[in-house]
Amino acid sequence: DDYRGEEIHPGAQMQRDEDLLQAAKDRLGLVYHPAGTCKMGTDPLAVVDERLRVHGLQGLRVVDASIMPTLVGGNTNAPVIAIAEKAADLITMDCYDG
């Protein structure tokens, strides 16, 4: 018609379910949010403490999705903002407490 052009991808020639599935497999990829790589806790595998400080180092904190134990069910943006807000509070308190 006057408003729409021809289908671009996968194309009008793709009519069988098997062909459409294969086209989707060929074109699509995974999108993921890395999380949980810098575990919080007191056990030997933990990277940061409850104040986000890296064990064994002074002046270094981890403030990102890597401290989350598991990936959240939605986008990681809001939880990481919350982690950053909490980190800002912790850093501010540490500055005033000496």
CSV table of C-alpha atoms in Angstrom, one decimal:
chain,number,residue,atom,x,y,z
A,1,ASP,CA,0.0,0.0,0.0
A,2,ASP,CA,1.0,3.7,0.1
A,3,TYR,CA,2.2,3.6,3.7
A,4,ARG,CA,4.0,0.4,4.2
A,5,GLY,CA,6.9,-1.1,2.2
A,6,GLU,CA,7.7,-4.7,1.9
A,7,GLU,CA,8.8,-6.8,4.9
A,8,ILE,CA,12.5,-6.4,5.4
A,9,HIS,CA,13.4,-9.3,7.7
A,10,PRO,CA,13.1,-12.2,7.6
A,11,GLY,CA,11.3,-11.4,4.3
A,12,ALA,CA,8.1,-12.4,2.6
A,13,GLN,CA,9.6,-15.6,1.3
A,14,MET,CA,9.7,-17.0,4.9
A,15,GLN,CA,6.4,-18.7,5.3
A,16,ARG,CA,7.1,-22.0,7.1
A,17,ASP,CA,7.3,-22.1,10.9
A,18,GLU,CA,10.6,-24.0,10.7
A,19,ASP,CA,12.1,-21.2,8.5
A,20,LEU,CA,10.9,-18.4,10.8
A,21,LEU,CA,12.3,-20.2,13.8
A,22,GLN,CA,15.7,-20.7,12.1
A,23,ALA,CA,15.7,-17.0,11.0
A,24,ALA,CA,15.1,-16.0,14.6
A,25,LYS,CA,17.9,-18.3,15.9
A,26,ASP,CA,20.3,-16.9,13.3
A,27,ARG,CA,19.5,-13.2,14.1
A,28,LEU,CA,18.8,-13.1,17.9
A,29,GLY,CA,21.3,-13.2,20.7
A,30,LEU,CA,21.4,-13.1,24.4
A,31,VAL,CA,21.3,-9.9,26.4
A,32,TYR,CA,22.3,-10.3,30.0
A,33,HIS,CA,23.2,-8.3,33.1
A,34,PRO,CA,26.3,-9.6,34.9
A,35,ALA,CA,25.6,-9.8,38.6
A,36,GLY,CA,26.8,-11.7,41.7
A,37,THR,CA,30.6,-11.7,40.9
A,38,CYS,CA,31.6,-9.8,44.1
A,39,LYS,CA,29.7,-11.6,46.8
A,40,MET,CA,28.9,-9.8,50.0
A,41,GLY,CA,29.5,-11.6,53.3
A,42,THR,CA,31.9,-12.9,55.9
A,43,ASP,CA,32.8,-16.3,54.4
A,44,PRO,CA,36.1,-16.9,52.6
A,45,LEU,CA,34.5,-16.5,49.2
A,46,ALA,CA,33.0,-13.1,50.0
A,47,VAL,CA,34.6,-10.1,48.3
A,48,VAL,CA,32.9,-7.2,50.2
A,49,ASP,CA,31.6,-6.7,53.7
A,50,GLU,CA,28.2,-5.3,54.7
A,51,ARG,CA,29.5,-1.7,54.1
A,52,LEU,CA,30.6,-2.6,50.5
A,53,ARG,CA,34.3,-2.5,51.5
A,54,VAL,CA,36.6,-5.0,49.7
A,55,HIS,CA,38.1,-7.4,52.2
A,56,GLY,CA,41.8,-6.9,52.8
A,57,LEU,CA,42.0,-3.5,51.1
A,58,GLN,CA,41.6,0.0,52.5
A,59,GLY,CA,39.7,2.7,50.6
A,60,LEU,CA,38.1,0.4,48.0
A,61,ARG,CA,34.4,-0.4,47.7
A,62,VAL,CA,32.4,-2.3,45.1
A,63,VAL,CA,29.2,-0.4,44.2
A,64,ASP,CA,27.4,-2.2,41.3
A,65,ALA,CA,25.4,-5.2,40.4
A,66,SER,CA,28.2,-7.6,41.2
A,67,ILE,CA,27.4,-7.4,44.9
A,68,MET,CA,23.8,-8.7,44.3
A,69,PRO,CA,23.7,-12.4,45.2
A,70,THR,CA,21.4,-13.3,42.3
A,71,LEU,CA,20.0,-11.4,39.3
A,72,VAL,CA,16.8,-9.6,39.9
A,73,GLY,CA,13.6,-10.4,37.9
A,74,GLY,CA,13.7,-7.2,36.0
A,75,ASN,CA,16.2,-4.6,34.7
A,76,THR,CA,19.2,-4.0,37.0
A,77,ASN,CA,19.1,-0.2,36.7
A,78,ALA,CA,16.9,0.6,39.7
A,79,PRO,CA,18.6,-1.9,42.1
A,80,VAL,CA,22.0,-0.6,41.2
A,81,ILE,CA,20.8,3.0,41.8
A,82,ALA,CA,19.6,1.9,45.3
A,83,ILE,CA,23.0,0.2,45.9
A,84,ALA,CA,24.7,3.4,44.9
A,85,GLU,CA,22.5,5.6,47.1
A,86,LYS,CA,23.2,3.3,50.1
A,87,ALA,CA,26.9,3.4,49.3
A,88,ALA,CA,26.8,7.2,49.2
A,89,ASP,CA,25.3,7.1,52.7
A,90,LEU,CA,27.9,4.6,54.0
A,91,ILE,CA,30.8,6.7,52.5
A,92,THR,CA,29.4,9.9,54.0
A,93,MET,CA,29.0,8.3,57.4
A,94,ASP,CA,32.5,6.9,57.3
A,95,CYS,CA,33.9,10.4,56.4
A,96,TYR,CA,32.1,11.9,59.4
A,97,ASP,CA,33.0,9.1,61.8
A,98,GLY,CA,36.7,9.3,61.0
